[in-house]
Coordinates of C-alpha atoms in Angstrom, one line a residue:
M20 CA -106.5 128.2 83.3
K21 CA -108.0 128.8 86.8
Q22 CA -111.2 126.6 85.7
T23 CA -108.8 124.0 84.6
I24 CA -106.6 124.2 88.2
T25 CA -109.7 123.8 90.1
K26 CA -111.4 121.2 88.0
N27 CA -107.9 119.2 88.6
F28 CA -107.1 120.6 92.2
L29 CA -107.3 117.1 93.6
L30 CA -105.2 115.7 91.1
V31 CA -102.6 118.3 91.5
V32 CA -102.3 118.1 95.3
L33 CA -102.1 114.1 95.2
A34 CA -99.2 114.6 92.2
L35 CA -97.0 117.2 94.5
A36 CA -97.9 114.7 97.8
V37 CA -96.4 111.6 95.5
V38 CA -93.5 113.9 94.5
F39 CA -92.7 115.0 98.1
A40 CA -92.9 111.4 99.3
F41 CA -90.3 109.8 96.9
A42 CA -88.2 112.9 97.9
M43 CA -88.5 112.1 101.5
K44 CA -88.3 108.3 101.0
A45 CA -91.6 107.7 102.1
T46 CA -93.1 105.4 99.9
V47 CA -93.7 101.8 100.5
F48 CA -91.2 100.8 97.9
Q49 CA -88.6 103.1 98.9
Q50 CA -88.3 102.4 102.7
S51 CA -85.1 100.5 103.3
T52 CA -85.5 97.2 105.6
P53 CA -84.8 97.7 108.9
A54 CA -81.3 96.6 109.9
S55 CA -81.9 93.8 112.5
A56 CA -80.1 94.4 115.8
P57 CA -76.9 92.8 116.4
P58 CA -77.4 89.7 118.7
A59 CA -76.8 90.4 122.4
A60 CA -74.3 88.7 124.3
A61 CA -75.4 86.0 126.9
P62 CA -74.9 87.1 130.4
P63 CA -72.0 85.3 132.2
N64 CA -72.9 82.9 134.6
P65 CA -73.1 83.9 138.5
A66 CA -69.6 81.9 139.3
F67 CA -68.1 83.4 136.1
A68 CA -69.1 86.9 136.8
G69 CA -68.4 86.4 140.5
Y70 CA -64.7 85.5 139.6
W71 CA -63.9 87.8 136.5
F72 CA -66.0 91.0 137.4
A73 CA -65.1 91.1 140.8
G74 CA -62.5 94.3 140.0
K75 CA -59.7 92.1 140.6
A76 CA -57.1 90.3 138.2
E77 CA -55.7 86.5 138.5
L78 CA -51.8 87.0 139.1
N79 CA -49.7 83.9 138.2
H80 CA -46.0 83.4 138.7
Y81 CA -44.0 80.6 137.3
R82 CA -40.4 79.2 137.7
L83 CA -39.3 78.9 133.9
Q84 CA -36.6 77.5 131.7
Q85 CA -36.4 79.0 128.4
A86 CA -34.8 77.6 125.6
Q87 CA -32.6 79.8 123.8
Y88 CA -29.1 79.4 121.7
G89 CA -29.4 75.8 122.0
V90 CA -29.5 75.4 125.8
L91 CA -32.1 76.0 128.5
N92 CA -32.0 79.0 130.7
P93 CA -33.5 79.8 134.0
G94 CA -35.9 82.5 134.4
E95 CA -39.5 83.3 135.6
A96 CA -42.7 84.0 133.9
V97 CA -45.9 85.7 135.1
L98 CA -49.3 85.1 133.7
I99 CA -52.1 87.9 134.3
F100 CA -55.6 87.6 133.3
V101 CA -58.0 90.2 134.0
T102 CA -61.4 92.0 132.2
E103 CA -61.7 94.9 130.7
D104 CA -63.9 97.5 128.7
F105 CA -61.7 97.3 124.9
R106 CA -63.2 99.7 122.2
T107 CA -63.7 97.8 119.0
D108 CA -63.2 100.6 116.9
K109 CA -59.4 101.8 118.2
Q110 CA -58.6 98.6 119.9
V111 CA -57.5 100.0 122.8
K112 CA -58.6 99.9 126.5
A113 CA -61.9 102.2 127.0
E114 CA -60.6 104.7 129.9
T115 CA -63.8 107.7 129.3
D116 CA -67.6 107.1 129.9
E117 CA -67.9 108.1 126.3
S118 CA -65.6 105.8 124.8
R119 CA -67.2 102.7 126.7
D120 CA -70.4 102.9 124.3
K121 CA -67.8 101.6 121.7
A122 CA -66.4 98.9 123.9
I123 CA -67.1 95.5 124.9
P124 CA -66.1 93.3 127.5
V125 CA -62.7 91.3 127.0
L126 CA -60.8 89.1 128.8
K127 CA -57.1 90.1 128.5
T128 CA -53.8 87.9 128.4
N129 CA -50.8 89.4 129.8
I130 CA -47.8 87.1 129.8
S131 CA -44.4 88.1 130.7
K132 CA -41.2 85.9 130.2
K133 CA -37.9 86.9 131.7
F134 CA -34.5 84.9 131.5
V135 CA -30.8 85.2 131.2
T136 CA -28.5 84.1 128.5
G137 CA -24.7 84.2 129.7
I138 CA -23.8 87.9 130.2
Y139 CA -27.3 89.3 129.3
D140 CA -31.1 89.2 129.9
Y141 CA -34.1 88.7 127.9
S142 CA -37.8 90.5 128.7
L143 CA -40.7 89.3 126.6
F144 CA -44.1 90.5 126.7
T145 CA -47.6 89.4 125.0
S146 CA -51.4 90.7 125.5
V147 CA -54.2 89.2 124.2
F148 CA -57.8 90.5 123.9
T149 CA -60.5 88.2 123.5
P150 CA -63.9 88.9 123.6
I151 CA -66.1 87.5 126.2
N152 CA -69.4 85.4 124.6
N153 CA -69.7 88.1 122.3
P154 CA -71.6 87.1 118.9
S155 CA -71.1 90.0 117.5
F156 CA -67.3 90.0 118.0
P157 CA -66.6 86.1 117.9
N158 CA -62.7 86.9 117.4
T159 CA -59.5 88.0 119.1
L160 CA -59.2 91.8 118.4
K161 CA -55.7 92.2 118.9
V162 CA -52.4 90.4 119.9
S163 CA -49.4 92.4 120.6
T164 CA -45.8 91.3 121.5
S165 CA -42.5 93.0 122.6
A166 CA -39.4 91.9 123.0
Q167 CA -36.1 93.3 124.4
E168 CA -32.7 92.0 124.9
W169 CA -28.9 93.6 124.9
C170 CA -28.7 93.4 121.3
G171 CA -31.8 95.2 120.5
H172 CA -35.5 95.5 120.9
S173 CA -38.7 94.6 118.6
Y174 CA -42.7 95.1 118.6
L175 CA -45.0 92.9 116.8
Q176 CA -48.9 93.6 116.7
A177 CA -51.9 91.9 114.9
N178 CA -55.4 93.5 114.4
Y179 CA -58.7 92.0 113.4
R180 CA -59.7 93.9 110.4
N181 CA -61.6 93.2 107.2
N182 CA -62.3 89.6 108.3
G183 CA -58.7 89.2 108.5
Y184 CA -55.5 90.3 110.6
E185 CA -53.2 93.2 109.9
I186 CA -49.9 92.5 111.1
S187 CA -47.5 95.4 111.9
G188 CA -43.8 95.0 113.4
K189 CA -40.8 97.2 114.1
S190 CA -37.4 95.9 115.1
Y191 CA -33.6 96.7 115.4
F192 CA -33.1 93.4 113.2
E193 CA -32.8 93.7 109.9
K194 CA -35.1 91.1 108.4
E195 CA -37.8 92.4 110.8
V196 CA -37.2 96.2 110.5
D197 CA -40.6 97.3 109.1
E198 CA -43.2 94.7 108.7
A199 CA -46.5 95.1 107.0
Y200 CA -48.6 92.5 105.8
T201 CA -52.1 90.6 106.4
I202 CA -52.9 87.2 107.0
D203 CA -56.3 84.9 107.0
K204 CA -58.7 84.9 110.0
V205 CA -57.7 82.1 112.1
W206 CA -57.1 81.5 115.6
F207 CA -54.0 82.7 117.1
E208 CA -51.9 80.4 119.5
D209 CA -51.7 83.2 121.9
E210 CA -55.4 83.2 122.4
L211 CA -55.7 79.8 123.8
W212 CA -54.7 80.9 126.8
N213 CA -57.9 82.9 127.1
R214 CA -59.8 80.0 125.7
I215 CA -59.1 77.8 128.3
R216 CA -60.2 80.3 130.9
L217 CA -63.4 81.1 129.0
N218 CA -64.3 77.7 127.8
P219 CA -61.9 75.2 127.5
D220 CA -64.7 72.7 126.3
K221 CA -64.6 74.9 123.0
L222 CA -61.4 74.4 122.6
P223 CA -60.4 73.4 118.8
T224 CA -59.2 69.5 118.6
G225 CA -58.1 67.6 115.7
E226 CA -56.4 69.2 112.5
V227 CA -56.8 73.0 112.6
R228 CA -55.0 76.1 111.3
L229 CA -53.3 78.4 113.8
V230 CA -50.8 81.3 114.0
P231 CA -48.0 80.2 116.2
G232 CA -47.3 81.9 119.2
T233 CA -45.8 85.3 118.9
M234 CA -42.9 85.0 121.3
T235 CA -41.6 82.3 120.1
A236 CA -41.7 83.8 116.5
R237 CA -39.4 86.5 118.1
L238 CA -37.0 84.2 119.4
R239 CA -36.8 82.2 116.1
H240 CA -37.0 85.3 113.8
T241 CA -40.1 83.9 112.0
T242 CA -42.8 85.6 110.1
L243 CA -46.4 84.9 111.6
E244 CA -48.5 82.6 109.1
P245 CA -51.0 80.4 110.0
L246 CA -50.0 76.8 110.1
L247 CA -51.6 73.2 110.0
A248 CA -51.6 71.8 113.7
K249 CA -52.9 68.9 115.1
T250 CA -54.5 69.6 118.6
K251 CA -55.9 67.4 121.2
V252 CA -57.4 67.6 125.3
D253 CA -56.3 65.1 127.6
A254 CA -56.4 64.1 131.0
Y255 CA -52.8 65.0 132.5
E256 CA -51.3 62.0 134.1
G257 CA -47.6 63.4 135.2
V258 CA -46.1 65.0 138.2
L259 CA -44.7 67.9 137.3
Y260 CA -47.4 70.2 137.5
P261 CA -49.6 71.1 140.8
G262 CA -53.2 70.7 141.1
K263 CA -55.9 68.1 140.7
L264 CA -58.3 66.5 137.8
L265 CA -55.7 68.5 135.5
R266 CA -56.3 68.3 131.6
A267 CA -53.5 68.9 129.1
Y268 CA -54.0 71.0 125.9
T269 CA -51.5 69.9 123.2
I270 CA -50.8 71.9 119.9
Q271 CA -48.4 70.2 117.6
Y272 CA -47.0 71.7 114.4
P273 CA -45.9 68.8 112.1
T274 CA -44.4 71.1 109.4
D275 CA -42.8 73.4 111.8
D276 CA -41.1 70.4 114.1
R277 CA -42.9 72.3 117.2
T278 CA -45.1 70.9 120.0
L279 CA -46.8 73.2 122.5
M280 CA -48.9 71.8 125.9
I281 CA -50.8 74.0 128.5
V282 CA -51.8 72.0 131.4
F283 CA -54.6 73.8 133.3
E284 CA -57.4 72.4 135.8
S285 CA -60.6 70.8 134.7
T286 CA -62.7 72.7 137.4
F287 CA -63.5 76.3 137.3
P288 CA -61.8 78.8 137.0
H289 CA -59.5 76.5 134.7
K290 CA -56.4 77.7 136.3
I291 CA -53.2 77.6 134.3
V292 CA -50.7 75.6 136.3
G293 CA -47.9 75.0 133.6
W294 CA -46.8 74.5 130.0
E295 CA -44.0 73.0 127.9
E296 CA -42.8 74.0 124.7
T297 CA -40.5 71.7 122.4
Y298 CA -38.8 72.9 119.2
R299 CA -35.2 73.1 117.9
S300 CA -32.8 75.7 119.1
K301 CA -29.5 75.8 117.1
D302 CA -29.2 71.8 116.7
A303 CA -30.5 70.4 120.1
L304 CA -34.1 69.8 120.5
L305 CA -35.1 71.4 123.6
T306 CA -38.3 71.7 126.0
S307 CA -38.7 74.8 127.5
R308 CA -41.1 74.6 130.8
A309 CA -43.2 76.7 133.4
V310 CA -44.3 75.3 136.8
L311 CA -46.7 77.5 138.6
T312 CA -45.6 78.3 142.1
K313 CA -48.1 81.0 143.5
T314 CA -51.5 82.6 142.4
I315 CA -53.1 85.6 143.4
Q316 CA -56.0 88.0 143.1
N317 CA -55.4 91.4 143.1
D318 CA -56.3 95.0 142.0
Y319 CA -52.4 95.3 140.9
W320 CA -53.2 99.0 139.5
K321 CA -54.2 100.2 142.6
H322 CA -51.0 98.9 144.2
N323 CA -47.7 100.9 143.1
A324 CA -46.4 102.4 146.2
P325 CA -43.1 101.1 148.0
A326 CA -45.2 99.7 150.6
D327 CA -46.7 97.4 148.2
S328 CA -43.4 95.6 147.5
T329 CA -44.6 92.9 150.1
L330 CA -47.4 91.9 147.8
R331 CA -44.7 91.2 144.9
A332 CA -42.7 89.3 147.6
E333 CA -46.1 87.1 148.2
L334 CA -46.3 86.6 144.7
M335 CA -43.0 85.6 143.7
K336 CA -42.0 83.7 146.3

């Protein structure tokens, strides 16, 4: 027996090496092809970086006329744009050094509308989080909207997951009391504000499918679903909105009898100077309109003392 092992020692060693190699997945046949690294985001150009990564937000105040209950109601809107690090897993702002490894830069839209209907008021707020030129995450990651008025309040959220959007909602109103459904991966109307600021030359034109605005869906008590829209970009030739070299992005929904036009500056940073939205409210076809009155850049999250009310007065005048 000893002689047999001695004579075949090399074969025994080779056999044991092969068994060990298979156990460790070290053979050429078992080695998995290394995963290619995700494409890196291209660095922003100096003008973009200087404006959007300077540690300040862009704050815009608008004079508003908002359709509701068949009439136009006076109010005001504030449109805020700011960049931040946004976690792709939990889809929330990264606030610790550890979580920033899971985050990417996004451009965030915050839009607030407040208006009065008769004796009571409405307050609407939408946030949209769109990655900045990231090929691994080309889609808007999250849209959320809340609405408060004296009858009650509601909340609606869309999260990008599994190549589509998961919609969840809670509401005082019976038909919206507890919503949970999914929709196809398409662009949201709400993200078009960010897309204009990022690169208006890449706005979708022609016939496209879009999810209509979430604020309007709450005001009209409609469910979110992609609709066919006809879109175009033209030079704006009217006189209602301030600014020079203005362009107008128009979104028309033929099946919903609704149109949105966003007016913006054609030159960087493509400031949004106003918008108008036409749809039927009760029996009247009305056009809501917002006109820019003031823009400032400010790190507003640092200015929350009573003395900072002067900054608010400057914005709201």
